[in-house]
Structures are given as structure tokens and as C-alpha cells.
């Protein structure tokens, strides 16, 4: 006599965590892309606010946005130019693919900086004197550089993967890397001054 077995139920798919939803490569809805940009910008601002914890003042909140400005400015101003260039060279990368890549780049940068907020607050509150503040600022500059490079890497990989087979050649790679290089120059121009302002000029 055959034993009775209940009908098998499908195994529920694991629920992705928040960080996975922010940095995953899979296709996302345009609303999710906007959420990624806003979340990444907010996390980067939170890191900037943490960097100014040693010198709290209302104007430091404005200076904190200087840390978050390069990823957002890169996504808003540089990526449309890249799309125009790729279109002129007929590389077959759509505007949404580039926007989605930019959103993941911003969210990746913000997520990395958000993970470093507690450590930043610790260094800011424990650093004593100008020398300690300079050391903390140097660590923060390294952290922003590392997070920014990870964001640019995510952006570049997504754009190159979105190019149709046979079109992601040397010219496409050169255009993408050139745009990322401009992003590096933008960050090098804005971030050191913002970190200096967040520390009150080391006074």
C-alpha cells in the first residue's frame, strides 16, 4: 500500500536583503534606480556628517554634501555625455542601461561609506589636537577614494556588459574609462576641500 504524501509546496525564494537590492546587477525597475540614487546620496551625506562630528556646526551639514556631490554629479552630468558618445559611435547601449549603471555606481559608493560611518565617528571623537584631526581626515579621504573607485568600477562593468556582443570593443572601453577618469578628477577637485571644511580647517 502506497504511503500518502502531501502535495509538495514550492520552496519560497529567499528574500534579498536591503544591501543586495541596492547593489545587485539584475534588471531593476526605473523606480528602483531612483531609489538607489537617493539612498546612495543620503548614505554619502551621512558619512560626511560623521566626518564633521569633531567640529559640530550647522554649516557642516552643507559641507557634508560636498562628500556626496561627486557621485551624484557624475550620474547626472557625465553619464548623459557618455550615452551621447556611445550613440554617435553606434555602440548599442541604451539610455536606461547607462542610467541603471549610474544608479548602481552611486548606491555602491553610498553603501561602502555607510558601512564606515561608525568607525569615522569613533576616530572623529577620539582624535585630539590638529595632528589627530589630520590623521582622521587622511583616513576619511582614503575611505571616500576607495568607495568612489568601487562605484566607478560597478558603473564601468555594467555599461560594458550592456553593450551588444561584438560592439564592446576598444573604443567603447576607452569611452567608458575616459568618463570614469573625469569622475576621478571631479572627486579629486571636490572631496579634499569638503573634508578640510568638515574639520574646520584643523583649528
PDB file of C-alpha atoms in Angstrom:
ATOM      1  CA  UNK A   1       0.000   0.000   0.000  1.00  0.00           C
ATOM      2  CA  UNK A   2       1.413   3.303  -1.062  1.00  0.00           C
ATOM      3  CA  UNK A   3       2.052   5.852   1.636  1.00  0.00           C
ATOM      4  CA  UNK A   4       0.259   9.139   1.370  1.00  0.00           C
ATOM      5  CA  UNK A   5       2.475  12.175   0.873  1.00  0.00           C
ATOM      6  CA  UNK A   6       1.131  15.688   0.934  1.00  0.00           C
ATOM      7  CA  UNK A   7       1.461  17.775  -2.170  1.00  0.00           C
ATOM      8  CA  UNK A   8       4.869  19.366  -2.195  1.00  0.00           C
ATOM      9  CA  UNK A   9       4.899  23.104  -1.757  1.00  0.00           C
ATOM     10  CA  UNK A  10       7.340  25.200  -3.761  1.00  0.00           C
ATOM     11  CA  UNK A  11      10.277  26.403  -1.778  1.00  0.00           C
ATOM     12  CA  UNK A  12       9.943  30.152  -1.291  1.00  0.00           C
ATOM     13  CA  UNK A  13      12.660  32.204  -2.878  1.00  0.00           C
ATOM     14  CA  UNK A  14      14.990  33.776  -0.351  1.00  0.00           C
ATOM     15  CA  UNK A  15      14.227  37.385   0.350  1.00  0.00           C
ATOM     16  CA  UNK A  16      17.085  39.607  -0.732  1.00  0.00           C
ATOM     17  CA  UNK A  17      18.445  41.922   1.891  1.00  0.00           C
ATOM     18  CA  UNK A  18      18.483  45.682   1.580  1.00  0.00           C
ATOM     19  CA  UNK A  19      22.151  45.860   0.628  1.00  0.00           C
ATOM     20  CA  UNK A  20      21.686  43.184  -2.025  1.00  0.00           C
ATOM     21  CA  UNK A  21      18.797  45.089  -3.575  1.00  0.00           C
ATOM     22  CA  UNK A  22      20.892  48.245  -3.677  1.00  0.00           C
ATOM     23  CA  UNK A  23      23.932  46.807  -5.447  1.00  0.00           C
ATOM     24  CA  UNK A  24      22.687  43.782  -7.386  1.00  0.00           C
ATOM     25  CA  UNK A  25      23.281  43.665 -11.127  1.00  0.00           C
ATOM     26  CA  UNK A  26      19.954  42.198 -12.146  1.00  0.00           C
ATOM     27  CA  UNK A  27      17.419  44.240 -14.072  1.00  0.00           C
ATOM     28  CA  UNK A  28      15.603  46.777 -11.950  1.00  0.00           C
ATOM     29  CA  UNK A  29      12.579  48.981 -12.371  1.00  0.00           C
ATOM     30  CA  UNK A  30      13.218  52.704 -13.044  1.00  0.00           C
ATOM     31  CA  UNK A  31      11.742  53.496  -9.624  1.00  0.00           C
ATOM     32  CA  UNK A  32      14.328  51.210  -8.030  1.00  0.00           C
ATOM     33  CA  UNK A  33      17.077  53.069  -9.904  1.00  0.00           C
ATOM     34  CA  UNK A  34      15.839  56.367  -8.471  1.00  0.00           C
ATOM     35  CA  UNK A  35      15.699  54.814  -5.006  1.00  0.00           C
ATOM     36  CA  UNK A  36      19.292  53.658  -5.412  1.00  0.00           C
ATOM     37  CA  UNK A  37      20.468  57.157  -6.312  1.00  0.00           C
ATOM     38  CA  UNK A  38      18.635  58.818  -3.425  1.00  0.00           C
ATOM     39  CA  UNK A  39      19.773  56.171  -0.946  1.00  0.00           C
ATOM     40  CA  UNK A  40      23.381  56.331  -2.084  1.00  0.00           C
ATOM     41  CA  UNK A  41      23.369  60.120  -1.849  1.00  0.00           C
ATOM     42  CA  UNK A  42      21.820  60.012   1.628  1.00  0.00           C
ATOM     43  CA  UNK A  43      24.398  57.482   2.840  1.00  0.00           C
ATOM     44  CA  UNK A  44      27.252  59.564   1.444  1.00  0.00           C
ATOM     45  CA  UNK A  45      25.838  62.640   3.211  1.00  0.00           C
ATOM     46  CA  UNK A  46      25.681  60.613   6.432  1.00  0.00           C
ATOM     47  CA  UNK A  47      29.363  59.803   6.052  1.00  0.00           C
ATOM     48  CA  UNK A  48      30.104  63.482   5.503  1.00  0.00           C
ATOM     49  CA  UNK A  49      28.155  64.363   8.637  1.00  0.00           C
ATOM     50  CA  UNK A  50      30.148  61.747  10.557  1.00  0.00           C
ATOM     51  CA  UNK A  51      33.375  63.270   9.244  1.00  0.00           C
ATOM     52  CA  UNK A  52      32.324  66.587  10.793  1.00  0.00           C
ATOM     53  CA  UNK A  53      31.417  65.086  14.170  1.00  0.00           C
ATOM     54  CA  UNK A  54      34.570  66.504  15.711  1.00  0.00           C
ATOM     55  CA  UNK A  55      33.539  70.060  14.816  1.00  0.00           C
ATOM     56  CA  UNK A  56      29.733  70.112  15.005  1.00  0.00           C
ATOM     57  CA  UNK A  57      28.123  73.175  13.473  1.00  0.00           C
ATOM     58  CA  UNK A  58      25.081  73.825  11.270  1.00  0.00           C
ATOM     59  CA  UNK A  59      27.244  74.735   8.279  1.00  0.00           C
ATOM     60  CA  UNK A  60      28.940  71.335   8.497  1.00  0.00           C
ATOM     61  CA  UNK A  61      25.744  69.775   7.137  1.00  0.00           C
ATOM     62  CA  UNK A  62      26.235  71.779   3.957  1.00  0.00           C
ATOM     63  CA  UNK A  63      29.892  70.770   3.823  1.00  0.00           C
ATOM     64  CA  UNK A  64      28.853  67.137   4.247  1.00  0.00           C
ATOM     65  CA  UNK A  65      27.085  67.326   0.912  1.00  0.00           C
ATOM     66  CA  UNK A  66      30.444  68.052  -0.699  1.00  0.00           C
ATOM     67  CA  UNK A  67      31.448  64.465   0.038  1.00  0.00           C
ATOM     68  CA  UNK A  68      28.277  63.159  -1.599  1.00  0.00           C
ATOM     69  CA  UNK A  69      28.321  65.584  -4.524  1.00  0.00           C
ATOM     70  CA  UNK A  70      30.831  63.807  -6.835  1.00  0.00           C
ATOM     71  CA  UNK A  71      28.883  60.527  -7.237  1.00  0.00           C
ATOM     72  CA  UNK A  72      25.630  62.403  -7.792  1.00  0.00           C
ATOM     73  CA  UNK A  73      27.203  64.912 -10.199  1.00  0.00           C
ATOM     74  CA  UNK A  74      28.833  62.063 -12.108  1.00  0.00           C
ATOM     75  CA  UNK A  75      25.482  60.334 -12.518  1.00  0.00           C
ATOM     76  CA  UNK A  76      23.622  63.495 -13.525  1.00  0.00           C
ATOM     77  CA  UNK A  77      26.107  65.207 -15.830  1.00  0.00           C
ATOM     78  CA  UNK A  78      28.798  62.828 -17.055  1.00  0.00           C
ATOM     79  CA  UNK A  79      26.727  59.749 -17.860  1.00  0.00           C
ATOM     80  CA  UNK A  80      24.421  61.572 -20.344  1.00  0.00           C
ATOM     81  CA  UNK A  81      27.544  62.675 -22.201  1.00  0.00           C
ATOM     82  CA  UNK A  82      28.734  59.083 -22.292  1.00  0.00           C
ATOM     83  CA  UNK A  83      25.390  57.979 -23.725  1.00  0.00           C
ATOM     84  CA  UNK A  84      25.659  60.611 -26.479  1.00  0.00           C
ATOM     85  CA  UNK A  85      29.177  59.477 -27.368  1.00  0.00           C
ATOM     86  CA  UNK A  86      28.219  55.797 -27.398  1.00  0.00           C
ATOM     87  CA  UNK A  87      25.232  56.628 -29.596  1.00  0.00           C
ATOM     88  CA  UNK A  88      27.418  58.547 -32.036  1.00  0.00           C
ATOM     89  CA  UNK A  89      29.757  55.569 -32.254  1.00  0.00           C
ATOM     90  CA  UNK A  90      26.742  53.219 -32.644  1.00  0.00           C
ATOM     91  CA  UNK A  91      27.642  51.044 -29.674  1.00  0.00           C
ATOM     92  CA  UNK A  92      24.072  49.987 -28.970  1.00  0.00           C
ATOM     93  CA  UNK A  93      23.935  50.945 -25.274  1.00  0.00           C
ATOM     94  CA  UNK A  94      20.595  52.471 -24.365  1.00  0.00           C
ATOM     95  CA  UNK A  95      19.985  55.410 -22.095  1.00  0.00           C
ATOM     96  CA  UNK A  96      18.274  53.261 -19.456  1.00  0.00           C
ATOM     97  CA  UNK A  97      21.206  50.831 -19.301  1.00  0.00           C
ATOM     98  CA  UNK A  98      23.573  53.725 -18.629  1.00  0.00           C
ATOM     99  CA  UNK A  99      21.206  55.281 -16.089  1.00  0.00           C
ATOM    100  CA  UNK A 100      20.855  51.932 -14.348  1.00  0.00           C
ATOM    101  CA  UNK A 101      24.641  51.552 -14.256  1.00  0.00           C
ATOM    102  CA  UNK A 102      24.998  55.064 -12.824  1.00  0.00           C
ATOM    103  CA  UNK A 103      22.402  54.285 -10.154  1.00  0.00           C
ATOM    104  CA  UNK A 104      24.283  51.165  -9.095  1.00  0.00           C
ATOM    105  CA  UNK A 105      27.527  53.133  -9.009  1.00  0.00           C
ATOM    106  CA  UNK A 106      26.039  55.787  -6.722  1.00  0.00           C
ATOM    107  CA  UNK A 107      24.418  53.198  -4.456  1.00  0.00           C
ATOM    108  CA  UNK A 108      27.630  51.169  -4.255  1.00  0.00           C
ATOM    109  CA  UNK A 109      29.598  54.236  -3.197  1.00  0.00           C
ATOM    110  CA  UNK A 110      26.968  55.165  -0.628  1.00  0.00           C
ATOM    111  CA  UNK A 111      26.740  51.650   0.802  1.00  0.00           C
ATOM    112  CA  UNK A 112      30.509  51.456   1.326  1.00  0.00           C
ATOM    113  CA  UNK A 113      30.570  54.864   3.009  1.00  0.00           C
ATOM    114  CA  UNK A 114      27.583  53.947   5.191  1.00  0.00           C
ATOM    115  CA  UNK A 115      29.475  50.928   6.498  1.00  0.00           C
ATOM    116  CA  UNK A 116      32.336  53.200   7.549  1.00  0.00           C
ATOM    117  CA  UNK A 117      30.200  55.737   9.454  1.00  0.00           C
ATOM    118  CA  UNK A 118      30.667  54.170  12.943  1.00  0.00           C
ATOM    119  CA  UNK A 119      34.433  53.969  12.501  1.00  0.00           C
ATOM    120  CA  UNK A 120      34.523  57.555  11.248  1.00  0.00           C
ATOM    121  CA  UNK A 121      32.600  58.822  14.263  1.00  0.00           C
ATOM    122  CA  UNK A 122      34.984  56.920  16.568  1.00  0.00           C
ATOM    123  CA  UNK A 123      38.070  58.499  15.001  1.00  0.00           C
ATOM    124  CA  UNK A 124      36.493  61.943  14.986  1.00  0.00           C
ATOM    125  CA  UNK A 125      35.527  61.855  18.656  1.00  0.00           C
ATOM    126  CA  UNK A 126      38.770  60.256  19.821  1.00  0.00           C
ATOM    127  CA  UNK A 127      41.196  62.337  17.745  1.00  0.00           C
ATOM    128  CA  UNK A 128      42.782  65.057  19.834  1.00  0.00           C
ATOM    129  CA  UNK A 129      44.545  68.122  18.510  1.00  0.00           C
ATOM    130  CA  UNK A 130      45.336  69.131  14.940  1.00  0.00           C
ATOM    131  CA  UNK A 131      47.579  66.111  14.316  1.00  0.00           C
ATOM    132  CA  UNK A 132      44.837  63.692  15.305  1.00  0.00           C
ATOM    133  CA  UNK A 133      42.367  65.544  13.122  1.00  0.00           C
ATOM    134  CA  UNK A 134      44.735  65.394  10.160  1.00  0.00           C
ATOM    135  CA  UNK A 135      45.129  61.659  10.649  1.00  0.00           C
ATOM    136  CA  UNK A 136      41.357  61.216  10.772  1.00  0.00           C
ATOM    137  CA  UNK A 137      40.942  63.368   7.667  1.00  0.00           C
ATOM    138  CA  UNK A 138      43.537  61.296   5.813  1.00  0.00           C
ATOM    139  CA  UNK A 139      41.666  58.102   6.678  1.00  0.00           C
ATOM    140  CA  UNK A 140      38.389  59.660   5.556  1.00  0.00           C
ATOM    141  CA  UNK A 141      39.930  60.757   2.266  1.00  0.00           C
ATOM    142  CA  UNK A 142      41.177  57.203   1.694  1.00  0.00           C
ATOM    143  CA  UNK A 143      37.716  55.848   2.516  1.00  0.00           C
ATOM    144  CA  UNK A 144      35.970  58.189   0.083  1.00  0.00           C
ATOM    145  CA  UNK A 145      38.534  57.361  -2.608  1.00  0.00           C
ATOM    146  CA  UNK A 146      38.055  53.632  -2.095  1.00  0.00           C
ATOM    147  CA  UNK A 147      34.261  53.906  -2.135  1.00  0.00           C
ATOM    148  CA  UNK A 148      34.311  56.120  -5.213  1.00  0.00           C
ATOM    149  CA  UNK A 149      36.558  53.733  -7.134  1.00  0.00           C
ATOM    150  CA  UNK A 150      34.273  50.811  -6.267  1.00  0.00           C
ATOM    151  CA  UNK A 151      31.303  52.814  -7.540  1.00  0.00           C
ATOM    152  CA  UNK A 152      33.094  53.687 -10.778  1.00  0.00           C
ATOM    153  CA  UNK A 153      34.077  50.053 -11.222  1.00  0.00           C
ATOM    154  CA  UNK A 154      30.455  48.950 -10.841  1.00  0.00           C
ATOM    155  CA  UNK A 155      29.367  51.601 -13.338  1.00  0.00           C
ATOM    156  CA  UNK A 156      32.005  50.678 -15.917  1.00  0.00           C
ATOM    157  CA  UNK A 157      31.319  46.937 -15.650  1.00  0.00           C
ATOM    158  CA  UNK A 158      27.573  47.425 -16.090  1.00  0.00           C
ATOM    159  CA  UNK A 159      27.950  49.667 -19.146  1.00  0.00           C
ATOM    160  CA  UNK A 160      30.417  47.319 -20.833  1.00  0.00           C
ATOM    161  CA  UNK A 161      28.200  44.313 -20.115  1.00  0.00           C
ATOM    162  CA  UNK A 162      25.187  46.154 -21.573  1.00  0.00           C
ATOM    163  CA  UNK A 163      26.961  46.625 -24.916  1.00  0.00           C
ATOM    164  CA  UNK A 164      25.762  44.077 -27.514  1.00  0.00           C
ATOM    165  CA  UNK A 165      28.124  41.256 -28.413  1.00  0.00           C
ATOM    166  CA  UNK A 166      30.709  42.409 -30.883  1.00  0.00           C
ATOM    167  CA  UNK A 167      30.305  46.105 -30.064  1.00  0.00           C
ATOM    168  CA  UNK A 168      32.070  46.278 -26.713  1.00  0.00           C
ATOM    169  CA  UNK A 169      35.403  46.875 -28.341  1.00  0.00           C
ATOM    170  CA  UNK A 170      38.370  49.062 -27.574  1.00  0.00           C
ATOM    171  CA  UNK A 171      36.560  52.298 -28.454  1.00  0.00           C
ATOM    172  CA  UNK A 172      33.679  51.525 -26.070  1.00  0.00           C
ATOM    173  CA  UNK A 173      36.102  50.648 -23.284  1.00  0.00           C
ATOM    174  CA  UNK A 174      38.094  53.822 -23.931  1.00  0.00           C
ATOM    175  CA  UNK A 175      34.962  55.989 -23.774  1.00  0.00           C
ATOM    176  CA  UNK A 176      33.769  54.381 -20.552  1.00  0.00           C
ATOM    177  CA  UNK A 177      37.167  54.578 -18.874  1.00  0.00           C
ATOM    178  CA  UNK A 178      37.603  58.163 -20.051  1.00  0.00           C
ATOM    179  CA  UNK A 179      34.291  59.104 -18.458  1.00  0.00           C
ATOM    180  CA  UNK A 180      35.319  57.356 -15.239  1.00  0.00           C
ATOM    181  CA  UNK A 181      38.591  59.298 -15.350  1.00  0.00           C
ATOM    182  CA  UNK A 182      36.613  62.541 -15.440  1.00  0.00           C
ATOM    183  CA  UNK A 183      34.729  61.290 -12.398  1.00  0.00           C
ATOM    184  CA  UNK A 184      38.028  60.768 -10.603  1.00  0.00           C
ATOM    185  CA  UNK A 185      39.113  64.320 -11.449  1.00  0.00           C
ATOM    186  CA  UNK A 186      35.791  65.676 -10.201  1.00  0.00           C
ATOM    187  CA  UNK A 187      36.180  63.839  -6.897  1.00  0.00           C
ATOM    188  CA  UNK A 188      39.783  64.989  -6.539  1.00  0.00           C
ATOM    189  CA  UNK A 189      38.611  68.567  -7.006  1.00  0.00           C
ATOM    190  CA  UNK A 190      35.680  68.495  -4.564  1.00  0.00           C
ATOM    191  CA  UNK A 191      36.335  65.943  -1.834  1.00  0.00           C
ATOM    192  CA  UNK A 192      39.615  67.198  -0.256  1.00  0.00           C
ATOM    193  CA  UNK A 193      38.185  70.692   0.153  1.00  0.00           C
ATOM    194  CA  UNK A 194      34.988  69.299   1.647  1.00  0.00           C
ATOM    195  CA  UNK A 195      36.893  67.192   4.172  1.00  0.00           C
ATOM    196  CA  UNK A 196      39.039  70.191   5.101  1.00  0.00           C
ATOM    197  CA  UNK A 197      35.905  72.268   5.688  1.00  0.00           C
ATOM    198  CA  UNK A 198      34.343  69.488   7.767  1.00  0.00           C
ATOM    199  CA  UNK A 199      37.323  69.638  10.123  1.00  0.00           C
ATOM    200  CA  UNK A 200      37.110  73.404  10.473  1.00  0.00           C
ATOM    201  CA  UNK A 201      40.434  73.893   8.734  1.00  0.00           C
ATOM    202  CA  UNK A 202      42.075  71.804  11.504  1.00  0.00           C
ATOM    203  CA  UNK A 203      41.580  74.590  14.012  1.00  0.00           C
TER     204      UNK A 203
END
